[in-house]
Amino acid sequence: MTCQCNARTLSVDTHPDAERVFIDLIRKAPVERRFRLVQSLTQSTLWANIRSWQERCAGNTEQEAAVRFVSFSYGEALAQHVQAALERQEHWHLQLIDLASVARSVL
């Protein structure tokens, strides 16, 4: 039985039928697959935010942009720890796994 009471979707640009199919596929996916999807979305969002900080503050290195992003999002105390950890890394380049490992090392 399908509910016809509300054709509103969670996404403003998605047809209700398409959204129902998508949600059904997500529900049926194994937990590992759902976790990888969330992890990928999180990493993409993190990367986009750091790139945005780098563009907003012209002349900043990737490292400086990453630290500014952490400071804005999570506070100055954590940003200082991240800054110190990044300074200990000899050849740091913006890669999501790098920033994630640095964050784990300071927590």
Short mmCIF file of C-alpha atoms in Angstrom, two decimals:
data_model
loop_
_atom_site.label_atom_id
_atom_site.label_comp_id
_atom_site.label_asym_id
_atom_site.label_seq_id
_atom_site.Cartn_x
_atom_site.Cartn_y
_atom_site.Cartn_z
CA MET A 1 0.00 0.00 0.00
CA THR A 2 1.41 3.36 -1.05
CA CYS A 3 0.71 6.55 0.84
CA GLN A 4 -0.78 9.17 -1.49
CA CYS A 5 -1.21 11.74 1.28
CA ASN A 6 1.93 13.77 0.65
CA ALA A 7 3.95 14.03 -2.56
CA ARG A 8 6.56 16.31 -0.97
CA THR A 9 10.15 15.12 -1.15
CA LEU A 10 13.21 15.72 0.98
CA SER A 11 14.99 17.19 -2.03
CA VAL A 12 13.40 20.11 -3.89
CA ASP A 13 14.75 18.97 -7.27
CA THR A 14 13.88 15.26 -7.08
CA HIS A 15 10.69 13.65 -8.31
CA PRO A 16 8.87 11.79 -5.50
CA ASP A 17 9.04 8.45 -7.37
CA ALA A 18 12.78 8.80 -7.91
CA GLU A 19 13.30 9.68 -4.24
CA ARG A 20 11.31 6.64 -3.11
CA VAL A 21 13.45 4.37 -5.28
CA PHE A 22 16.65 5.97 -4.01
CA ILE A 23 15.63 5.67 -0.35
CA ASP A 24 14.60 2.05 -0.90
CA LEU A 25 18.02 1.27 -2.43
CA ILE A 26 19.78 2.87 0.53
CA ARG A 27 17.66 0.92 3.02
CA LYS A 28 18.43 -2.36 1.25
CA ALA A 29 22.17 -1.70 0.99
CA PRO A 30 24.47 -3.49 3.43
CA VAL A 31 25.69 -1.45 6.39
CA GLU A 32 29.24 -1.40 4.98
CA ARG A 33 28.00 0.19 1.75
CA ARG A 34 25.94 2.80 3.61
CA PHE A 35 28.94 3.63 5.78
CA ARG A 36 31.16 4.08 2.69
CA LEU A 37 28.55 6.39 1.16
CA VAL A 38 28.42 8.55 4.30
CA GLN A 39 32.22 8.55 4.56
CA SER A 40 32.54 9.62 0.92
CA LEU A 41 30.02 12.42 1.35
CA THR A 42 31.78 13.61 4.50
CA GLN A 43 35.17 13.61 2.80
CA SER A 44 33.84 15.44 -0.24
CA THR A 45 32.24 18.08 1.97
CA LEU A 46 35.42 18.50 3.98
CA TRP A 47 37.52 18.86 0.82
CA ALA A 48 35.10 21.41 -0.67
CA ASN A 49 35.11 23.46 2.55
CA ILE A 50 38.90 23.57 2.74
CA ARG A 51 39.14 24.54 -0.93
CA SER A 52 36.58 27.27 -0.30
CA TRP A 53 38.67 28.62 2.58
CA GLN A 54 41.72 28.59 0.34
CA GLU A 55 39.90 30.53 -2.39
CA ARG A 56 38.40 32.96 0.13
CA CYS A 57 41.79 33.78 1.64
CA ALA A 58 43.92 34.21 -1.46
CA GLY A 59 47.55 33.42 -0.84
CA ASN A 60 46.89 30.85 1.88
CA THR A 61 48.53 27.49 1.54
CA GLU A 62 46.44 24.33 1.73
CA GLN A 63 47.74 23.82 5.26
CA GLU A 64 46.70 27.33 6.33
CA ALA A 65 43.27 26.86 4.74
CA ALA A 66 42.83 23.53 6.52
CA VAL A 67 43.73 25.07 9.87
CA ARG A 68 41.37 28.01 9.30
CA PHE A 69 38.57 25.60 8.41
CA VAL A 70 39.19 23.56 11.57
CA SER A 71 39.31 26.75 13.65
CA PHE A 72 36.03 28.03 12.22
CA SER A 73 34.25 24.67 12.41
CA TYR A 74 35.62 23.12 15.59
CA GLY A 75 37.30 25.91 17.56
CA GLU A 76 40.69 27.48 18.03
CA ALA A 77 41.97 24.91 20.54
CA LEU A 78 41.63 22.02 18.10
CA ALA A 79 42.97 24.19 15.26
CA GLN A 80 46.14 24.84 17.26
CA HIS A 81 46.63 21.09 17.77
CA VAL A 82 46.05 20.44 14.07
CA GLN A 83 48.50 23.22 13.16
CA ALA A 84 51.18 21.68 15.37
CA ALA A 85 50.57 18.20 13.96
CA LEU A 86 50.71 19.48 10.38
CA GLU A 87 53.97 21.29 11.06
CA ARG A 88 55.51 17.98 12.16
CA GLN A 89 54.60 16.38 8.82
CA GLU A 90 57.33 16.95 6.29
CA HIS A 91 55.36 16.93 3.04
CA TRP A 92 51.72 17.64 3.74
CA HIS A 93 49.38 18.06 0.79
CA LEU A 94 45.62 18.37 0.98
CA GLN A 95 44.32 14.87 0.85
CA LEU A 96 41.34 13.94 2.90
CA ILE A 97 43.00 10.94 4.44
CA ASP A 98 45.88 13.18 5.59
CA LEU A 99 43.60 15.60 7.41
CA ALA A 100 41.63 12.75 8.93
CA SER A 101 44.81 11.12 10.25
CA VAL A 102 46.00 14.43 11.69
CA ALA A 103 42.65 14.95 13.43
CA ARG A 104 42.81 11.45 14.92
CA SER A 105 46.35 12.06 16.17
CA VAL A 106 45.33 15.14 18.18
CA LEU A 107 42.11 13.81 19.67
#
